[in-house]
């Protein structure tokens, strides 16, 4: 006589089968993560998308996956990705819980860098399993993002009993898990924003200035330079500092400020702030000679006073 079939476990941590995946918020991140999970054998089953751009993105990244309401996403999925802007996340979680959309045993994952799992406490009280998985990467909203996830670091925060499950999901997406304490999430996110988001602004301003100076292909000029600078910085830290500020060339820095004030006054404050930070680091690490630093700091102070006038 055949034994009766075993009942399916209700806890995703104990379930051997692949998970059904839902996405709430089809911005640039959610569809890419869901597509990556699909490559690992999981099954995207529902997405919520509001704008025309997000609907198009869903069709491109997750073809044949239906676009439904957030409540319906949670009704269909065992693993739910909440990929909405940071400021919208607390209200979304509370709203989903208040409407009874969250089920016991459901994996609820957010991708905010700012928050750990405490923001998911309402879902935890409803019986859900909370995870914070933040990919430390910029996203384009195109299929190239799935390829870029290979080797991407993820900031992972989860209850201790879910740590292995969180790390396993990151590895399945091709990422590298990096454990971040709950209380360290804002600092962690600030560090990433300082390095990545501000880098885009700096590069864009540099390209605009090069065009003003008559350079026809600023991207080709900057590519090798910035690639080498980034590589050197990652390898050597402050020892990689070069340029007129690190050398103490006060006259050159003064000329920079004059030209920037003439052609792109909106960039002067940023230039002065970064130059001062560079000077401080160069001094602290013995790269900038103290006898040269005084004139340089005077130039930076005069530049800042000029901005106030």
C-alpha positions as a LaTeX table, in Angstrom:
\begin{tabular}{lrrr}
\hline
Residue & $x$ (\AA) & $y$ (\AA) & $z$ (\AA) \\
\hline
Unk1 & 0.00 & 0.00 & 0.00 \\
Unk2 & 1.42 & 3.39 & $-0.99$ \\
Unk3 & 2.04 & 5.92 & 1.76 \\
Unk4 & $-0.05$ & 9.11 & 1.56 \\
Unk5 & 1.76 & 12.13 & 0.10 \\
Unk6 & 3.57 & 14.32 & 2.59 \\
Unk7 & 1.95 & 17.75 & 3.14 \\
Unk8 & 3.84 & 20.71 & 1.74 \\
Unk9 & 5.72 & 22.68 & 4.41 \\
Unk10 & 4.24 & 26.09 & 5.11 \\
Unk11 & 7.53 & 27.74 & 6.09 \\
Unk12 & 9.62 & 28.80 & 3.05 \\
Unk13 & 12.77 & 27.98 & 5.02 \\
Unk14 & 11.74 & 24.32 & 4.98 \\
Unk15 & 10.34 & 24.20 & 1.45 \\
Unk16 & 12.56 & 22.32 & $-1.03$ \\
Unk17 & 10.67 & 23.58 & $-4.10$ \\
Unk18 & 11.42 & 26.88 & $-5.82$ \\
Unk19 & 9.44 & 29.89 & $-4.63$ \\
Unk20 & 6.82 & 31.95 & $-6.38$ \\
Unk21 & 8.04 & 35.55 & $-6.52$ \\
Unk22 & 6.10 & 38.80 & $-6.51$ \\
Unk23 & 7.32 & 42.37 & $-6.94$ \\
Unk24 & 5.68 & 45.43 & $-5.40$ \\
Unk25 & 7.11 & 48.47 & $-7.16$ \\
Unk26 & 8.44 & 47.89 & $-10.66$ \\
Unk27 & 11.17 & 50.50 & $-10.62$ \\
Unk28 & 14.65 & 49.70 & $-11.85$ \\
Unk29 & 15.53 & 47.26 & $-9.07$ \\
Unk30 & 12.56 & 44.92 & $-8.60$ \\
Unk31 & 12.24 & 43.47 & $-12.11$ \\
Unk32 & 16.01 & 42.87 & $-12.29$ \\
Unk33 & 16.05 & 40.95 & $-9.01$ \\
Unk34 & 12.98 & 38.94 & $-9.99$ \\
Unk35 & 14.53 & 38.11 & $-13.37$ \\
Unk36 & 17.69 & 37.00 & $-11.59$ \\
Unk37 & 15.71 & 34.80 & $-9.22$ \\
Unk38 & 13.95 & 33.30 & $-12.25$ \\
Unk39 & 17.35 & 32.24 & $-13.61$ \\
Unk40 & 17.90 & 30.41 & $-10.32$ \\
Unk41 & 14.66 & 28.48 & $-10.80$ \\
Unk42 & 12.21 & 30.60 & $-8.85$ \\
Unk43 & 8.97 & 31.65 & $-10.56$ \\
Unk44 & 7.90 & 35.30 & $-10.84$ \\
Unk45 & 4.12 & 35.30 & $-10.77$ \\
Unk46 & 2.96 & 38.90 & $-10.24$ \\
Unk47 & 4.15 & 42.51 & $-10.35$ \\
Unk48 & 2.56 & 45.77 & $-9.31$ \\
Unk49 & 3.38 & 48.69 & $-11.60$ \\
Unk50 & 1.75 & 52.10 & $-11.79$ \\
Unk51 & 3.51 & 54.30 & $-14.33$ \\
Unk52 & 3.71 & 53.60 & $-18.05$ \\
Unk53 & 7.48 & 53.32 & $-17.74$ \\
Unk54 & 7.23 & 50.66 & $-15.03$ \\
Unk55 & 4.68 & 48.69 & $-17.05$ \\
Unk56 & 7.01 & 48.77 & $-20.07$ \\
Unk57 & 9.94 & 47.76 & $-17.88$ \\
Unk58 & 7.96 & 44.81 & $-16.54$ \\
Unk59 & 7.13 & 43.67 & $-20.06$ \\
Unk60 & 10.80 & 43.85 & $-21.02$ \\
Unk61 & 12.29 & 42.22 & $-17.94$ \\
Unk62 & 9.49 & 39.86 & $-16.91$ \\
Unk63 & 7.49 & 38.96 & $-20.03$ \\
Unk64 & 4.19 & 37.16 & $-19.42$ \\
Unk65 & 4.17 & 38.08 & $-15.71$ \\
Unk66 & 0.82 & 39.76 & $-14.96$ \\
Unk67 & 0.61 & 43.30 & $-13.61$ \\
Unk68 & $-1.78$ & 43.35 & $-10.66$ \\
Unk69 & $-2.45$ & 45.28 & $-7.45$ \\
Unk70 & $-0.03$ & 45.06 & $-4.52$ \\
Unk71 & $-2.56$ & 43.04 & $-2.54$ \\
Unk72 & $-2.85$ & 40.54 & $-5.40$ \\
Unk73 & 0.94 & 40.30 & $-5.62$ \\
Unk74 & 1.05 & 39.18 & $-1.99$ \\
Unk75 & $-1.84$ & 36.78 & $-2.52$ \\
Unk76 & 0.06 & 34.98 & $-5.30$ \\
Unk77 & 3.66 & 35.03 & $-4.06$ \\
Unk78 & 5.60 & 33.19 & $-1.38$ \\
Unk79 & 8.56 & 35.57 & $-1.72$ \\
Unk80 & 7.61 & 39.25 & $-2.04$ \\
Unk81 & 10.11 & 41.92 & $-3.09$ \\
Unk82 & 9.20 & 45.40 & $-1.85$ \\
Unk83 & 11.21 & 47.60 & $-4.21$ \\
Unk84 & 9.82 & 51.07 & $-3.60$ \\
Unk85 & 11.59 & 54.34 & $-2.65$ \\
Unk86 & 12.90 & 54.47 & 0.92 \\
Unk87 & 10.42 & 57.08 & 2.10 \\
Unk88 & 7.47 & 55.04 & 0.79 \\
Unk89 & 8.49 & 51.77 & 2.44 \\
Unk90 & 7.14 & 52.21 & 6.01 \\
Unk91 & 3.70 & 53.27 & 4.81 \\
Unk92 & 3.57 & 50.45 & 2.27 \\
Unk93 & 4.37 & 47.83 & 4.89 \\
Unk94 & 1.78 & 49.19 & 7.31 \\
Unk95 & $-0.85$ & 49.37 & 4.57 \\
Unk96 & $-0.28$ & 45.80 & 3.42 \\
Unk97 & $-0.58$ & 44.53 & 6.97 \\
Unk98 & $-3.67$ & 46.59 & 7.75 \\
Unk99 & $-5.46$ & 45.19 & 4.70 \\
Unk100 & $-4.62$ & 41.62 & 5.70 \\
Unk101 & $-2.42$ & 41.05 & 2.66 \\
Unk102 & 0.54 & 39.59 & 4.57 \\
Unk103 & 0.41 & 35.85 & 5.32 \\
Unk104 & 2.21 & 33.87 & 8.03 \\
Unk105 & 5.33 & 32.19 & 6.65 \\
Unk106 & 5.59 & 34.61 & 3.70 \\
Unk107 & 9.06 & 35.95 & 2.95 \\
Unk108 & 8.89 & 39.74 & 2.81 \\
Unk109 & 12.08 & 41.27 & 1.38 \\
Unk110 & 12.83 & 44.94 & 0.96 \\
Unk111 & 15.77 & 46.37 & $-0.99$ \\
Unk112 & 16.22 & 49.71 & 0.78 \\
Unk113 & 19.76 & 50.57 & 1.77 \\
Unk114 & 18.59 & 52.88 & 4.55 \\
Unk115 & 16.49 & 50.39 & 6.49 \\
Unk116 & 17.19 & 47.06 & 8.16 \\
Unk117 & 14.40 & 44.70 & 9.15 \\
Unk118 & 12.84 & 46.87 & 11.87 \\
Unk119 & 10.79 & 48.67 & 9.21 \\
Unk120 & 9.20 & 45.26 & 8.52 \\
Unk121 & 8.09 & 44.77 & 12.15 \\
Unk122 & 4.37 & 45.12 & 11.24 \\
Unk123 & 4.79 & 42.25 & 8.77 \\
Unk124 & 6.77 & 40.24 & 11.33 \\
Unk125 & 3.89 & 40.60 & 13.81 \\
Unk126 & 1.59 & 39.28 & 11.08 \\
Unk127 & 3.75 & 36.15 & 10.85 \\
Unk128 & 5.92 & 37.08 & 7.86 \\
Unk129 & 9.65 & 36.40 & 7.58 \\
Unk130 & 11.51 & 39.73 & 7.19 \\
Unk131 & 14.70 & 40.23 & 5.15 \\
Unk132 & 16.61 & 43.35 & 4.06 \\
Unk133 & 18.67 & 42.69 & 0.91 \\
Unk134 & 20.19 & 45.81 & $-0.63$ \\
Unk135 & 22.17 & 45.40 & $-3.86$ \\
Unk136 & 25.12 & 47.82 & $-3.84$ \\
Unk137 & 24.79 & 48.65 & $-7.51$ \\
Unk138 & 23.23 & 51.28 & $-9.73$ \\
Unk139 & 20.45 & 50.02 & $-12.00$ \\
Unk140 & 19.47 & 51.00 & $-15.53$ \\
Unk141 & 16.10 & 49.25 & $-15.69$ \\
Unk142 & 17.27 & 47.07 & $-18.59$ \\
Unk143 & 18.34 & 43.41 & $-18.90$ \\
Unk144 & 22.01 & 44.40 & $-18.46$ \\
Unk145 & 21.26 & 44.78 & $-14.75$ \\
Unk146 & 20.78 & 41.02 & $-14.39$ \\
Unk147 & 24.28 & 40.43 & $-15.72$ \\
Unk148 & 25.73 & 43.09 & $-13.42$ \\
Unk149 & 24.34 & 41.32 & $-10.36$ \\
Unk150 & 27.05 & 38.69 & $-10.81$ \\
Unk151 & 29.54 & 39.46 & $-8.06$ \\
Unk152 & 27.51 & 42.43 & $-6.76$ \\
Unk153 & 27.72 & 42.96 & $-3.00$ \\
Unk154 & 24.41 & 42.95 & $-1.10$ \\
Unk155 & 23.96 & 44.60 & 2.28 \\
Unk156 & 22.12 & 41.88 & 4.24 \\
Unk157 & 20.19 & 42.35 & 7.47 \\
Unk158 & 17.92 & 39.67 & 8.89 \\
Unk159 & 16.97 & 37.94 & 12.13 \\
Unk160 & 19.66 & 35.44 & 13.07 \\
Unk161 & 17.40 & 32.47 & 12.32 \\
Unk162 & 16.88 & 33.76 & 8.76 \\
Unk163 & 20.49 & 34.67 & 8.06 \\
Unk164 & 21.22 & 31.55 & 6.03 \\
Unk165 & 18.02 & 31.98 & 4.01 \\
Unk166 & 18.93 & 35.61 & 3.25 \\
Unk167 & 22.46 & 34.75 & 2.22 \\
Unk168 & 21.21 & 31.87 & 0.06 \\
Unk169 & 18.88 & 34.19 & $-1.88$ \\
Unk170 & 21.71 & 36.65 & $-2.51$ \\
Unk171 & 24.00 & 33.89 & $-3.74$ \\
Unk172 & 21.25 & 32.57 & $-6.02$ \\
Unk173 & 21.06 & 36.03 & $-7.61$ \\
Unk174 & 24.80 & 35.88 & $-8.23$ \\
Unk175 & 25.59 & 38.33 & $-5.45$ \\
Unk176 & 27.96 & 38.39 & $-2.50$ \\
Unk177 & 26.28 & 38.81 & 0.92 \\
Unk178 & 27.76 & 41.34 & 3.33 \\
Unk179 & 26.23 & 41.35 & 6.80 \\
Unk180 & 25.16 & 44.83 & 8.02 \\
Unk181 & 23.94 & 45.42 & 11.58 \\
Unk182 & 20.50 & 46.98 & 11.93 \\
Unk183 & 21.86 & 50.11 & 13.62 \\
Unk184 & 24.53 & 50.53 & 10.92 \\
Unk185 & 22.18 & 50.63 & 7.92 \\
Unk186 & 21.92 & 54.46 & 7.64 \\
Unk187 & 25.71 & 54.88 & 7.80 \\
Unk188 & 26.22 & 52.04 & 5.34 \\
Unk189 & 23.80 & 53.66 & 2.92 \\
Unk190 & 25.35 & 57.12 & 3.36 \\
Unk191 & 28.75 & 55.67 & 2.47 \\
Unk192 & 27.41 & 54.16 & $-0.74$ \\
Unk193 & 25.59 & 57.35 & $-1.71$ \\
Unk194 & 28.71 & 59.41 & $-1.08$ \\
Unk195 & 30.79 & 57.18 & $-3.32$ \\
Unk196 & 28.38 & 56.21 & $-6.10$ \\
Unk197 & 25.65 & 58.85 & $-6.38$ \\
Unk198 & 27.99 & 61.81 & $-6.01$ \\
Unk199 & 30.41 & 60.22 & $-8.46$ \\
Unk200 & 27.79 & 60.47 & $-11.19$ \\
Unk201 & 27.35 & 64.17 & $-10.45$ \\
Unk202 & 31.09 & 64.78 & $-10.50$ \\
Unk203 & 31.57 & 62.93 & $-13.79$ \\
Unk204 & 28.63 & 64.70 & $-15.44$ \\
Unk205 & 29.99 & 68.10 & $-14.38$ \\
Unk206 & 33.46 & 67.18 & $-15.59$ \\
Unk207 & 32.08 & 66.16 & $-19.00$ \\
Unk208 & 30.16 & 69.42 & $-19.32$ \\
Unk209 & 33.25 & 71.46 & $-18.50$ \\
Unk210 & 35.34 & 69.54 & $-21.02$ \\
Unk211 & 32.74 & 70.23 & $-23.73$ \\
Unk212 & 32.89 & 73.92 & $-22.81$ \\
Unk213 & 36.67 & 73.73 & $-23.16$ \\
Unk214 & 36.26 & 72.34 & $-26.68$ \\
Unk215 & 36.76 & 68.61 & $-26.11$ \\
Unk216 & 34.61 & 66.75 & $-28.67$ \\
Unk217 & 34.52 & 63.37 & $-26.88$ \\
Unk218 & 34.82 & 63.96 & $-23.13$ \\
Unk219 & 33.67 & 60.42 & $-22.39$ \\
Unk220 & 36.63 & 58.96 & $-24.28$ \\
Unk221 & 39.00 & 61.35 & $-22.54$ \\
Unk222 & 37.66 & 60.65 & $-19.07$ \\
Unk223 & 37.18 & 56.89 & $-19.41$ \\
Unk224 & 40.81 & 55.78 & $-19.00$ \\
Unk225 & 41.56 & 58.51 & $-16.47$ \\
Unk226 & 38.62 & 57.76 & $-14.21$ \\
Unk227 & 39.08 & 54.01 & $-14.58$ \\
Unk228 & 42.68 & 54.30 & $-13.42$ \\
Unk229 & 41.78 & 56.69 & $-10.60$ \\
Unk230 & 39.06 & 54.35 & $-9.32$ \\
Unk231 & 41.31 & 51.32 & $-9.52$ \\
Unk232 & 44.11 & 53.14 & $-7.71$ \\
Unk233 & 41.77 & 54.41 & $-5.01$ \\
Unk234 & 40.30 & 50.96 & $-4.36$ \\
Unk235 & 43.76 & 49.44 & $-4.19$ \\
Unk236 & 45.64 & 52.14 & $-2.29$ \\
Unk237 & 43.15 & 54.46 & $-0.61$ \\
Unk238 & 44.55 & 57.90 & 0.23 \\
Unk239 & 47.96 & 56.94 & $-1.15$ \\
Unk240 & 46.37 & 57.24 & $-4.61$ \\
Unk241 & 45.73 & 60.99 & $-4.20$ \\
Unk242 & 47.26 & 63.03 & $-7.01$ \\
Unk243 & 46.70 & 66.43 & $-8.61$ \\
Unk244 & 47.26 & 70.07 & $-7.68$ \\
Unk245 & 45.55 & 69.91 & $-4.28$ \\
Unk246 & 47.61 & 66.94 & $-3.08$ \\
Unk247 & 50.77 & 68.62 & $-4.44$ \\
Unk248 & 49.95 & 71.96 & $-2.84$ \\
Unk249 & 49.82 & 73.89 & $-6.13$ \\
Unk250 & 47.89 & 76.86 & $-4.76$ \\
Unk251 & 48.28 & 78.94 & $-7.92$ \\
Unk252 & 46.76 & 76.20 & $-10.08$ \\
Unk253 & 43.83 & 75.77 & $-7.70$ \\
Unk254 & 43.25 & 79.53 & $-7.72$ \\
Unk255 & 43.17 & 79.48 & $-11.52$ \\
Unk256 & 40.66 & 76.63 & $-11.43$ \\
Unk257 & 38.36 & 78.60 & $-9.15$ \\
Unk258 & 38.59 & 81.68 & $-11.39$ \\
Unk259 & 37.69 & 79.71 & $-14.52$ \\
Unk260 & 34.90 & 77.77 & $-12.85$ \\
Unk261 & 33.40 & 80.98 & $-11.50$ \\
Unk262 & 33.47 & 82.40 & $-15.05$ \\
Unk263 & 32.11 & 79.40 & $-16.99$ \\
Unk264 & 30.21 & 77.25 & $-14.46$ \\
Unk265 & 29.61 & 79.12 & $-11.20$ \\
Unk266 & 27.27 & 76.40 & $-9.96$ \\
Unk267 & 30.24 & 74.02 & $-9.69$ \\
Unk268 & 32.45 & 76.25 & $-7.53$ \\
Unk269 & 31.01 & 75.26 & $-4.16$ \\
Unk270 & 31.40 & 71.57 & $-4.94$ \\
Unk271 & 34.96 & 72.04 & $-6.22$ \\
Unk272 & 35.96 & 73.94 & $-3.07$ \\
Unk273 & 34.34 & 71.39 & $-0.75$ \\
Unk274 & 36.05 & 68.44 & $-2.43$ \\
Unk275 & 39.38 & 70.31 & $-2.62$ \\
Unk276 & 39.24 & 71.06 & 1.11 \\
Unk277 & 38.42 & 67.43 & 1.91 \\
Unk278 & 41.26 & 66.29 & $-0.37$ \\
Unk279 & 43.69 & 68.71 & 1.29 \\
Unk280 & 42.73 & 67.48 & 4.75 \\
Unk281 & 43.27 & 63.85 & 3.76 \\
Unk282 & 46.52 & 64.60 & 1.95 \\
Unk283 & 47.84 & 66.46 & 5.01 \\
Unk284 & 46.79 & 63.68 & 7.38 \\
Unk285 & 48.60 & 61.08 & 5.29 \\
Unk286 & 51.78 & 63.06 & 4.74 \\
Unk287 & 51.22 & 63.65 & 1.03 \\
Unk288 & 50.74 & 67.42 & 1.25 \\
Unk289 & 53.67 & 69.29 & 2.77 \\
Unk290 & 52.59 & 71.56 & 5.64 \\
Unk291 & 54.58 & 74.51 & 4.24 \\
Unk292 & 52.56 & 74.30 & 1.02 \\
Unk293 & 49.25 & 73.69 & 2.72 \\
Unk294 & 48.93 & 77.19 & 4.17 \\
Unk295 & 48.79 & 78.98 & 0.80 \\
Unk296 & 46.47 & 76.31 & $-0.58$ \\
Unk297 & 44.04 & 76.59 & 2.32 \\
Unk298 & 44.09 & 80.38 & 1.97 \\
Unk299 & 43.05 & 80.02 & $-1.68$ \\
Unk300 & 40.21 & 77.68 & $-0.72$ \\
Unk301 & 39.07 & 80.03 & 2.03 \\
Unk302 & 39.17 & 83.02 & $-0.35$ \\
Unk303 & 37.17 & 81.02 & $-2.88$ \\
Unk304 & 34.53 & 80.21 & $-0.30$ \\
Unk305 & 34.30 & 83.88 & 0.71 \\
Unk306 & 33.90 & 84.82 & $-2.94$ \\
Unk307 & 30.92 & 82.49 & $-3.15$ \\
Unk308 & 29.24 & 84.35 & $-0.29$ \\
Unk309 & 29.65 & 87.74 & $-1.92$ \\
\hline
\end{tabular}
